[in-house]
Backbone as a ProteinNet text record, in pm:
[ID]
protein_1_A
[PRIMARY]
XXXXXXXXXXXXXXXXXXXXXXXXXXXXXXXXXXXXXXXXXXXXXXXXXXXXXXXXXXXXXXXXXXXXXXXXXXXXXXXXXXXXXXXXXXXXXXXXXXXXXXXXXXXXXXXXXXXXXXXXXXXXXXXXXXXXXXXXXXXXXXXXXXXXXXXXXXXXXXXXXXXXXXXXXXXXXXXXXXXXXXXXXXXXXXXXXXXXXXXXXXXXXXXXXXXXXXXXXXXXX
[TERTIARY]
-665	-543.8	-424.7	-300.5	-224.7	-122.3	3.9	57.6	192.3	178.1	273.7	222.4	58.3	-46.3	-37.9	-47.7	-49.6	73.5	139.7	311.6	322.9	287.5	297.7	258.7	89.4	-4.7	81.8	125.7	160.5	293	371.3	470.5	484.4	361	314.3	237.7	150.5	122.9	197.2	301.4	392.2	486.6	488	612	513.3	343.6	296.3	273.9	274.9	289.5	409.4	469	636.3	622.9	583.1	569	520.2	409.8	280.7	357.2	383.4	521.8	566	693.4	759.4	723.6	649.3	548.6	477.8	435.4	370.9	476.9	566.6	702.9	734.9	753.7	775.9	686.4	574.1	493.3	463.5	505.2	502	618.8	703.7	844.9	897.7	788.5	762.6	725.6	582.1	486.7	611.2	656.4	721.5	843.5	900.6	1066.1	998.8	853.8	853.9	855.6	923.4	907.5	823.3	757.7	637.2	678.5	568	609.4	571.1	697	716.8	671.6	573.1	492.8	557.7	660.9	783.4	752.8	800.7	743.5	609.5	514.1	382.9	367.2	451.5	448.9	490.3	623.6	684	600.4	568.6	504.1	393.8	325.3	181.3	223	364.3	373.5	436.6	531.4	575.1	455.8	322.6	205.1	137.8	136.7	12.8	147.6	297.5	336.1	404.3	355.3	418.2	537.5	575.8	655.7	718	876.8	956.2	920.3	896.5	857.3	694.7	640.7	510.7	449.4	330.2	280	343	337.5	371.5	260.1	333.5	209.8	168.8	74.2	-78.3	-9.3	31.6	64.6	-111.4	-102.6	-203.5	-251	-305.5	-364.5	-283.9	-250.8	-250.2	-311.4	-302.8	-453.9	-476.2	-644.2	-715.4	-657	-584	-542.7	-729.1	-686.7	-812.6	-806.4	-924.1	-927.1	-775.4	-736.2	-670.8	-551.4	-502	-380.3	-364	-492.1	-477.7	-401.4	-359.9	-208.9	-347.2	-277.6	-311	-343.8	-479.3	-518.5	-408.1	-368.4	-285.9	-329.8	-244	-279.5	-309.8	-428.5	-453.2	-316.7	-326.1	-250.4	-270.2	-101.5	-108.5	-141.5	-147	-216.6	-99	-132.5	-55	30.7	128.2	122.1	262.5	295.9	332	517.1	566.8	693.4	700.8	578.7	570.9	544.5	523.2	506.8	610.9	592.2	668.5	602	581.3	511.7	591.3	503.9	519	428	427.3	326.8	377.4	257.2	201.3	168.2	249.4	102.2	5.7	-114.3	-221.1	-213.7	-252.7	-283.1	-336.2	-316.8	-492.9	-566.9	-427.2	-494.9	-499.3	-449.5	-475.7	-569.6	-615.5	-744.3	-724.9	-795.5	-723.9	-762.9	-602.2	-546.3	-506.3	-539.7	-466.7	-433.5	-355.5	-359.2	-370.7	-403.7	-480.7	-338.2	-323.6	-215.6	-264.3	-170.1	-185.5	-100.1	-166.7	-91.6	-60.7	68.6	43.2	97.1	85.4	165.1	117.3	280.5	304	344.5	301	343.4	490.8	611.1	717.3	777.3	685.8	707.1	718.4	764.6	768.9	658.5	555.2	427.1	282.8	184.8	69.2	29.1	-24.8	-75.5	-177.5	-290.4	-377.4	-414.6	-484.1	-459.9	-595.8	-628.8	-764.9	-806.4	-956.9	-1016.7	-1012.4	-1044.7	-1073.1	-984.3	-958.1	-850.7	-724.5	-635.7	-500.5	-482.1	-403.1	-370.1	-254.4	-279.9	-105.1	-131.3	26.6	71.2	193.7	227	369	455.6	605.1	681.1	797	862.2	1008.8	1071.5	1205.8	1353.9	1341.9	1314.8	1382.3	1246.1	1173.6	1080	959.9	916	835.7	750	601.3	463.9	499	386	384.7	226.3	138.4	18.7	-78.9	-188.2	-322.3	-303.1	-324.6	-368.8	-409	-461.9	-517.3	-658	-741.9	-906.7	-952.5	-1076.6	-1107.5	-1202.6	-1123.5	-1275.2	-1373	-1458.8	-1619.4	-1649.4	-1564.5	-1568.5	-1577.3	-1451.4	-1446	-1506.8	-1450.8	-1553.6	-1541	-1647.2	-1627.7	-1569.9	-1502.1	-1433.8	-1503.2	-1387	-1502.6	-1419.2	-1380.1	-1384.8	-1257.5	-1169.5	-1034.5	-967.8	-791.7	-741.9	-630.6	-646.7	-490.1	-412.3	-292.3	-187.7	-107.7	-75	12.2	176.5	278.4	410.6	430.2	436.4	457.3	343.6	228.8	100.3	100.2	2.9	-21.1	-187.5	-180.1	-280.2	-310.1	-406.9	-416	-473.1	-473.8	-555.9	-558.2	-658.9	-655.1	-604.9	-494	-455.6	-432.8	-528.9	-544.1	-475.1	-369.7	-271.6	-304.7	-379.9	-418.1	-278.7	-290.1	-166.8	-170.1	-59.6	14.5	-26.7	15.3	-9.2	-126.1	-243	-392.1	-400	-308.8	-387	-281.8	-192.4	-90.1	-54.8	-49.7	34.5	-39.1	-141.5	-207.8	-166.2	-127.8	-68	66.2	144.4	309.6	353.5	354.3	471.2	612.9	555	718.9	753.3	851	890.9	867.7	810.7	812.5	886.7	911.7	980.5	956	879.7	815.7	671.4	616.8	469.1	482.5	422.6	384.8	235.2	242	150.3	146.7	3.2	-30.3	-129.2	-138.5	-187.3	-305.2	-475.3	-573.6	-538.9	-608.4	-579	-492.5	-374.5	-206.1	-135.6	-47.5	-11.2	119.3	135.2	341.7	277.7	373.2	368.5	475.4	438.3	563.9	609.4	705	779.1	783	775.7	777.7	848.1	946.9	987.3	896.4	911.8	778.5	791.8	874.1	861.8	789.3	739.3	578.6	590.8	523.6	531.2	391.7	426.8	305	244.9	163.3	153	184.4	213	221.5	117.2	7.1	-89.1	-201.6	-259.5	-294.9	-441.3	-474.9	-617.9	-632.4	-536.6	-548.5	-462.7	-614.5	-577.7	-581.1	-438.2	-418.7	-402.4	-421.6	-464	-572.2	-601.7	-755.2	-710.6	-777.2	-712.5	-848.6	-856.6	-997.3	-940.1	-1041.6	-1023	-936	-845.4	-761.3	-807.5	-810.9	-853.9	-712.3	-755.5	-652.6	-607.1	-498.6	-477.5	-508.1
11144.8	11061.2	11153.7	11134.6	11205.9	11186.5	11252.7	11206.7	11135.1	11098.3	10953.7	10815.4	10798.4	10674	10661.7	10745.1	10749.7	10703.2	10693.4	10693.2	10548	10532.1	10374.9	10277.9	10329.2	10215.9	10192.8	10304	10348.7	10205.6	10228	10136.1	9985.4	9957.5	9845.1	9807.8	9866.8	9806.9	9803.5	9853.1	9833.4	9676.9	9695.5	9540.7	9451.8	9444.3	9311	9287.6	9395.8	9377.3	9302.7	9350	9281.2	9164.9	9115.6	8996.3	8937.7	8927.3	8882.8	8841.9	8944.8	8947	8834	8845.2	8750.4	8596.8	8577.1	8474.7	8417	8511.4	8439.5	8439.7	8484	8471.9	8301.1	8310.4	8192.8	8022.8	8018	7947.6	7920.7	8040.3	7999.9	7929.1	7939.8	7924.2	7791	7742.1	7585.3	7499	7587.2	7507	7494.8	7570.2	7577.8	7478.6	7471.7	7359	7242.5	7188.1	7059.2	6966.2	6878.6	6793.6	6684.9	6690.6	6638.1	6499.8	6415.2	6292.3	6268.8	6211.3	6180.6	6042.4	6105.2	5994.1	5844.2	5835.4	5721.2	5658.8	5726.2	5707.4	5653.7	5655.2	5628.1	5489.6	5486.5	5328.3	5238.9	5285.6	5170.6	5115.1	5212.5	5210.4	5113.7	5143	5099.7	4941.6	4926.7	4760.5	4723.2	4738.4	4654.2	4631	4722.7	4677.3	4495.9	4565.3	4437.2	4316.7	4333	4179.2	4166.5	4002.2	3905.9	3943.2	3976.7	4007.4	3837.4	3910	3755.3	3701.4	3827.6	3757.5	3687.5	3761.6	3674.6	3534.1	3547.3	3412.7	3345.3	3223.8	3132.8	3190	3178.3	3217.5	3077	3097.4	2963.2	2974	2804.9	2746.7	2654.7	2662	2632	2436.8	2375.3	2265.9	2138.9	2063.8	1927.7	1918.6	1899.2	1839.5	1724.5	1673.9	1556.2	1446.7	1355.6	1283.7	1257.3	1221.6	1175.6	1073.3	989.4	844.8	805.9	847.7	875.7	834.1	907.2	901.2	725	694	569.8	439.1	337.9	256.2	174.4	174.6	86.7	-44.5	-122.6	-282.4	-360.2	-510.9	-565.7	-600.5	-658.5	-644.9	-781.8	-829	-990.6	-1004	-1150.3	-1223.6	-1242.5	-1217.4	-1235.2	-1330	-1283.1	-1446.5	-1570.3	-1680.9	-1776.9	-1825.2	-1713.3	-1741.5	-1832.8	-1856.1	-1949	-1971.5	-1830.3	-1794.6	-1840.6	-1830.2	-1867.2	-2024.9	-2118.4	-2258.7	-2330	-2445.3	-2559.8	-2644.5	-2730.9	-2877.2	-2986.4	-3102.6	-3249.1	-3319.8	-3460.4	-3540.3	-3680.9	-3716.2	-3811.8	-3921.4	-4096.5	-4179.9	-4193.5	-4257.9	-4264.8	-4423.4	-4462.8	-4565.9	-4656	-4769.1	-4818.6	-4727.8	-4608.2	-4568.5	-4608.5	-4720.8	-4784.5	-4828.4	-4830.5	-4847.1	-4917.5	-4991.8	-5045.3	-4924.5	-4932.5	-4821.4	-4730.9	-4646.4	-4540.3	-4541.3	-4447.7	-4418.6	-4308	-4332.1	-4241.8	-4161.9	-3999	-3960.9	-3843.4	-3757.1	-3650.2	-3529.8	-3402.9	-3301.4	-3189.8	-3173.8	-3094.1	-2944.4	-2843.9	-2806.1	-2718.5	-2640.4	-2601.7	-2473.1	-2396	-2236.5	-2255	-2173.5	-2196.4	-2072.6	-2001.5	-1832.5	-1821.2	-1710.3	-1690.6	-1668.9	-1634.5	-1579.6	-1629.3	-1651.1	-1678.9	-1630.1	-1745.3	-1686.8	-1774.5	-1673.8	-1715.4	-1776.4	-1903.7	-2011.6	-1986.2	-1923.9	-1909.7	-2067.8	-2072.4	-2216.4	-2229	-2374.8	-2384.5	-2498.1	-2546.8	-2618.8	-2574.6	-2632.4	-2600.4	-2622.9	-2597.6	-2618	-2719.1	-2832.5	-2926.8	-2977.8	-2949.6	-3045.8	-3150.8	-3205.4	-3249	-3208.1	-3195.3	-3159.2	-3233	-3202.6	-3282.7	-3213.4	-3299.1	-3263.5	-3115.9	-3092.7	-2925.2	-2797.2	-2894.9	-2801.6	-2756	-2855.9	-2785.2	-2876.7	-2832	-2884.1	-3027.3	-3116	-3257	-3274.9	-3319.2	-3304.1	-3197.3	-3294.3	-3171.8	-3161.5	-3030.2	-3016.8	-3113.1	-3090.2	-3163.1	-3140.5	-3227.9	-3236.4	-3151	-3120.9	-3094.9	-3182	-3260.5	-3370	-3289.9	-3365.5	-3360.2	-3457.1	-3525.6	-3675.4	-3627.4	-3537.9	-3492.7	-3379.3	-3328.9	-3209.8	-3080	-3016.8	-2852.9	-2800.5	-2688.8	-2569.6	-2535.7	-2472.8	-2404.4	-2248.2	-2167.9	-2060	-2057.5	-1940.5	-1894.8	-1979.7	-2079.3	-2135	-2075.5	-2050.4	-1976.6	-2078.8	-2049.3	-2127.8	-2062.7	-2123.2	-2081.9	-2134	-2103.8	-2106.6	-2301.3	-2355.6	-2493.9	-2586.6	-2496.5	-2580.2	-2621.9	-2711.4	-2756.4	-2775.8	-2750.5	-2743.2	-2881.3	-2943.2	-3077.9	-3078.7	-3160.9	-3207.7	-3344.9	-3408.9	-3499.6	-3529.4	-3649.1	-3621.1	-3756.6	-3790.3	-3903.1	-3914.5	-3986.1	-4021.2	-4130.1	-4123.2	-4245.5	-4305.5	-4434.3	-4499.8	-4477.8	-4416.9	-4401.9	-4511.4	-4643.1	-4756.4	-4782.1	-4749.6	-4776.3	-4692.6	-4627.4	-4561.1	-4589.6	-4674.2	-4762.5	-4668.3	-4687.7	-4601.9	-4475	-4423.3	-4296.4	-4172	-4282	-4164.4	-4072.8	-4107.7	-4069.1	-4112.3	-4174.2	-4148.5	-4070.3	-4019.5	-3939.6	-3907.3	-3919	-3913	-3808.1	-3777.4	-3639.7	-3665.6	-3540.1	-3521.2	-3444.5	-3357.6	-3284.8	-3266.7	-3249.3	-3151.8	-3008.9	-2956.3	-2791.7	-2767.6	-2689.8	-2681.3	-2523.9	-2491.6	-2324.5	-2343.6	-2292.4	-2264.5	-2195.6	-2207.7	-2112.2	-1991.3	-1926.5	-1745	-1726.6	-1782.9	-1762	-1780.5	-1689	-1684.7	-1733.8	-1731.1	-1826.4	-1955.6	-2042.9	-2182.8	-2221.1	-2435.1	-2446.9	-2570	-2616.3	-2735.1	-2853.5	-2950.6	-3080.3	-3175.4	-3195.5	-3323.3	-3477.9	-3471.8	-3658.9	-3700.3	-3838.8	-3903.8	-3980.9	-3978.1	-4063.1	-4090.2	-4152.7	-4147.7	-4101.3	-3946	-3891.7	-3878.1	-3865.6	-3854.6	-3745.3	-3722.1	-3559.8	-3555.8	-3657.8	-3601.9	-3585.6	-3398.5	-3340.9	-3397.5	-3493.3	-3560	-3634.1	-3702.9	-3762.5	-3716.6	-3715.8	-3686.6	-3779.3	-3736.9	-3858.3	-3799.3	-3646.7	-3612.7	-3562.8	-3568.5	-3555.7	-3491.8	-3330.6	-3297.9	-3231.8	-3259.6	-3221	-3082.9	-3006.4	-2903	-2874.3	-2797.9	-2759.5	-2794.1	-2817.8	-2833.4	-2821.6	-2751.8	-2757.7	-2881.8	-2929.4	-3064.8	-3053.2
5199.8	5211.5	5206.7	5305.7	5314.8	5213.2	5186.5	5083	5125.4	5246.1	5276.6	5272.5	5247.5	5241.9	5112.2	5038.2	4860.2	4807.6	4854.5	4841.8	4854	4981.3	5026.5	4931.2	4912.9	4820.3	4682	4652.5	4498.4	4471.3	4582.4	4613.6	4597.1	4687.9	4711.2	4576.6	4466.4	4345.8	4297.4	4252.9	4191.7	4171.8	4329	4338.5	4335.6	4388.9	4312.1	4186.7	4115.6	3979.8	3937.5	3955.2	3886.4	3967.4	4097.9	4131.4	4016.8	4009.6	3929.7	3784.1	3721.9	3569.1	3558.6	3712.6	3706	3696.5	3786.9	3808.6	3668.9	3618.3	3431.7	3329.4	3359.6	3300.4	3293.4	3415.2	3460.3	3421.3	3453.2	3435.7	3259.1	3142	3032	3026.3	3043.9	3026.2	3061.1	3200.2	3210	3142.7	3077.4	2985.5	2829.3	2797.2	2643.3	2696.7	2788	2805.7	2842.9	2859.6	2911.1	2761.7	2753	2652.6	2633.2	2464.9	2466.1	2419.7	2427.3	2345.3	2203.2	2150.6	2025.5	1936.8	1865.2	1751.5	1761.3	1760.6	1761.1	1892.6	2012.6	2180.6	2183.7	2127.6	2151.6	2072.3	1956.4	1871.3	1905.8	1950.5	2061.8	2156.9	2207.1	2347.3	2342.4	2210.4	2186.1	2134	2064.1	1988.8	2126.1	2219.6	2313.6	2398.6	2444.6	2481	2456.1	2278.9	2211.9	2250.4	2235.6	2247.8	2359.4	2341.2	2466.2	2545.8	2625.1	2724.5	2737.2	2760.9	2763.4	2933.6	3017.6	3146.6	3200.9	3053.7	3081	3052.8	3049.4	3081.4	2926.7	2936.5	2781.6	2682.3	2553.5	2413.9	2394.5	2376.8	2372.8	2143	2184.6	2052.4	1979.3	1857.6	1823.1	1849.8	1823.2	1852.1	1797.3	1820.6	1719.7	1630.9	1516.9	1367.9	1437.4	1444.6	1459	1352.4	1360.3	1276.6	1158.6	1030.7	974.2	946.3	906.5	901.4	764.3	684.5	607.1	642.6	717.5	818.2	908.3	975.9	1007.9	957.1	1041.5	984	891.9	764.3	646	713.8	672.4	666.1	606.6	662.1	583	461.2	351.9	254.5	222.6	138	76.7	23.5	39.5	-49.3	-158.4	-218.5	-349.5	-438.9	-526.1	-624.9	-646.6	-643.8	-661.7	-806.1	-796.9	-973.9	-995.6	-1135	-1124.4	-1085.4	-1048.9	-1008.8	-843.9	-753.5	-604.7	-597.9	-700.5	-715.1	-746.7	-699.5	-739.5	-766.1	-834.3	-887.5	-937.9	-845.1	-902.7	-959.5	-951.2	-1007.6	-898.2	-848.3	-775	-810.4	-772.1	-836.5	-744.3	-755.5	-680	-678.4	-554.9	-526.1	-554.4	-657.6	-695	-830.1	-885.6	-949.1	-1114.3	-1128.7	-1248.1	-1278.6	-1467.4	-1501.3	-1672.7	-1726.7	-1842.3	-1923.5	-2009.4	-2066.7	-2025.5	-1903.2	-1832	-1729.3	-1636	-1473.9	-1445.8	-1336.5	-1271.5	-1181.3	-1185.6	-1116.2	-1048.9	-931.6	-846.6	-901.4	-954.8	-994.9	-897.4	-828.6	-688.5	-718.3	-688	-707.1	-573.5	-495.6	-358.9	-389.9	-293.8	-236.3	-172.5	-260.6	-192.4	-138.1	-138.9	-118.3	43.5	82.2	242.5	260.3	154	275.2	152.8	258.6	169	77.5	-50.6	-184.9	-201	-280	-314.7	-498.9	-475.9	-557.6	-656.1	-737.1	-817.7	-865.9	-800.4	-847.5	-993.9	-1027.6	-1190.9	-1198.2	-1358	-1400.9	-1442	-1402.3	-1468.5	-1628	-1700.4	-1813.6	-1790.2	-1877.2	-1868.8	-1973.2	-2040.6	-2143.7	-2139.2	-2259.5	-2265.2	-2280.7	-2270.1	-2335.6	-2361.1	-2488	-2533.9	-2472.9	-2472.9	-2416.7	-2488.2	-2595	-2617.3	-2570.7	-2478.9	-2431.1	-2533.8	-2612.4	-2717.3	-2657.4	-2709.1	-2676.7	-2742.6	-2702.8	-2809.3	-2791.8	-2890.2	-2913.6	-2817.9	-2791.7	-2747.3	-2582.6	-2564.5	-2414	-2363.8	-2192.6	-2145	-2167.7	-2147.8	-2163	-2044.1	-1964.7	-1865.2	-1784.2	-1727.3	-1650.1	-1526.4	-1570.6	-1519.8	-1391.3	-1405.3	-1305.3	-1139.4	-1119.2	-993.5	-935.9	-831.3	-764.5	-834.3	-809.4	-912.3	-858.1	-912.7	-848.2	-747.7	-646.6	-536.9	-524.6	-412.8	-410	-404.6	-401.9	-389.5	-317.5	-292	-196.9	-114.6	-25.7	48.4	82.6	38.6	54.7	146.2	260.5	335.8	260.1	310.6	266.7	282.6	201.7	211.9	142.5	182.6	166.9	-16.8	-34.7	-161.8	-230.1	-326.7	-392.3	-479.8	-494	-616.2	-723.6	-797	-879.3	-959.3	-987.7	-1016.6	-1216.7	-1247.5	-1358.8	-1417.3	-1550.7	-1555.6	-1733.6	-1747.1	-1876.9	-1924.1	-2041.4	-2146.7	-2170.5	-2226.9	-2268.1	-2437.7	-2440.4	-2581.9	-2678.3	-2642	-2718.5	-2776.2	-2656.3	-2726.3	-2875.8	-2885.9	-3065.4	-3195.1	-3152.7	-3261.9	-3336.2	-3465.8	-3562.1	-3558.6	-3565.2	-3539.9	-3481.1	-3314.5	-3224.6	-3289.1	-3323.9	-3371.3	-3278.5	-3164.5	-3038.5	-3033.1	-2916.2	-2917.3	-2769.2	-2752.9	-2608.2	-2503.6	-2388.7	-2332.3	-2195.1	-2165.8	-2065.2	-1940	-1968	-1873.4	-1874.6	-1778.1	-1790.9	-1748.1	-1873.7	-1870.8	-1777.2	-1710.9	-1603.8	-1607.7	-1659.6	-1607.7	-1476.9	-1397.6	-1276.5	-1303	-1222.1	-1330.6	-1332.1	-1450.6	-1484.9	-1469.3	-1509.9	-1514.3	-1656.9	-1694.3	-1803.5	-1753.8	-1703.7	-1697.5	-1623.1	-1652.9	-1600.3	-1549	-1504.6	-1385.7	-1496.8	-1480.9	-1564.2	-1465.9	-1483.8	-1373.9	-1465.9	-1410.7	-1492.8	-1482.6	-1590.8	-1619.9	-1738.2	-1747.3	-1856.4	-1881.6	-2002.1	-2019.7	-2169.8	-2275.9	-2380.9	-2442.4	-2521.5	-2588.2	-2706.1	-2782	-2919.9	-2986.9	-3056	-3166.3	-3217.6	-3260.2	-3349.2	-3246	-3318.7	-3186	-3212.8	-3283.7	-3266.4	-3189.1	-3116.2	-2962.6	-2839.8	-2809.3	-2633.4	-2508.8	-2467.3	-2365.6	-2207.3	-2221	-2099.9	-2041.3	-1923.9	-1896.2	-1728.2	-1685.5	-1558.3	-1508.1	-1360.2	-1265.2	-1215.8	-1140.5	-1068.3	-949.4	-932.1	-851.5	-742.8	-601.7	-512.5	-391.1	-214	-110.1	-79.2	-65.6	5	130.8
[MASK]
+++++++++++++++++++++++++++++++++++++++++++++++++++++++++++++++++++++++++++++++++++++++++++++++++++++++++++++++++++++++++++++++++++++++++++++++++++++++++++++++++++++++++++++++++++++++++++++++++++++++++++++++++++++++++++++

C-alpha cells in the first residue's frame, strides 16, 4: 500500500468514528429528555377509566323494593261495639200488651252514630230511677219467656235493637212495696259499663224485695 491509500483510509476512519460519537451522543440524550409518566398520571388515568363518563351510557340505578304483604292497604276495620255513648233509648207500649197486674212494654234502644256498631247479645240491665237519679229498688229480673240470645247485632246508623220489658204494678204489694215515684229507666246495654237514661214515669218500690221488672234478650228490630 502506497502512502497516499494509507492516508486516505486513515482519514476516512476517523470521520466515521466521530460520526458514530456523535450519533450515540445523541440517541442517549433522547432517551434521558423524554419525559416519563408520573405515578399521579397513571391514577388519574386509571380512576377516570373505572368511572362513568358524563357522555356515556346512563348508570343502571338499583331496583324498586317488592312492596311486602306488610305494606299492603290495611282491611277495613269491624265495627265498633255498641256502647252506650253511640245509643239512644226509649220505651214502647205494646199492643195488647196488658196482663192482670202488669204490662207488657218495648225497650229500644238505636245506633245514633254515623257509622255501624256492633250490639253484644244477652240482656240488658234496667232499673228505676228518681228525679235525683238514684236507683229505686231491685234490678230487672231476666226472663226466660222469650227468644235466647243469638249472635252479635250490627247496627247500621239509625237501626234499633229490642227487647221485651214487662213492669209489675206497684199496687199489687200494698204497704210492703214503699212506693216511690220514678222517673227514668237506667238501661246498661250487654257487657257495658256506662248506660242510657230514658225518661219513664211509672211508680216503683224501694224495698229491694220486690221486683217489678222483668227484661228478655236484646234482639235486631
Amino acid at each position: 500500500m502506497n502512502t497516499r491509500s494509507w492516508k486516505s483510509s486513515s482519514v476516512f476512519a476517523l470521520a466515521l468514528g466521530a460520526v458514530l460519537a456523535v450519533s450515540g451522543c445523541g440517541s442517549s440524550r433522547d432517551e434521558d429528555d423524554a419525559p416519563s409518566s408520573s405515578p399521579s398520571s397513571s391514577s388519574a388515568s386509571a380512576s377516570a377509566s373505572a368511572s362513568p363518563s358524563a357522555s356515556g351510557g346512563a348508570v343502571r340505578s338499583s331496583p324498586a323494593p317488592t312492596p311486602s304483604p306488610a305494606d299492603a292497604a290495611p282491611l277495613p276495620d269491624s265495627p265498633v261495639a255498641c256502647s252506650a255513648a253511640l245509643l239512644s233509648g226509649s220505651v214502647e207500649d205494646t199492643a195488647g200488651g196488658g196482663a192482670a197486674g202488669s204490662v207488657y212494654r218495648t225497650l229500644v234502644l238505636t245506633n245514633v252514630s254515623a257509622a255501624p256498631c256492633t250490639a253484644a247479645p244477652g240482656y240488658p240491665g234496667v232499673s228505676y230511677l228518681d228525679a235525683a237519679g238514684q236507683q229505686i229498688g231491685a234490678a230487672a229480673t231476666r226472663s226466660t219467656d222469650g227468644p235466647a240470645a243469638g249472635g252479635s247485632l250490627v247496627l247500621e246508623p239509625g237501626q234499633s235493637a229490642v227487647a221485651e220489658l214487662r213492669e209489675t204494678r206497684a199496687q199489687n204489694y200494698g204497704d210492703s212495696c214503699q212506693a216511690q215515684p220514678a222517673t227514668q229507666l237506667l238501661v246498661y246495654p250487654p257487657e257495658d259499663l256506662e248506660s242510657v237514661a230514658i225518661a219513664h214515669e211509672a211508680l216503683a218500690c224501694a224495698n229491694s224485695d220486690v221486683e217489678l221488672l222483668s227484661v228478655g234478650t236484646l234482639q235486631k228490630r
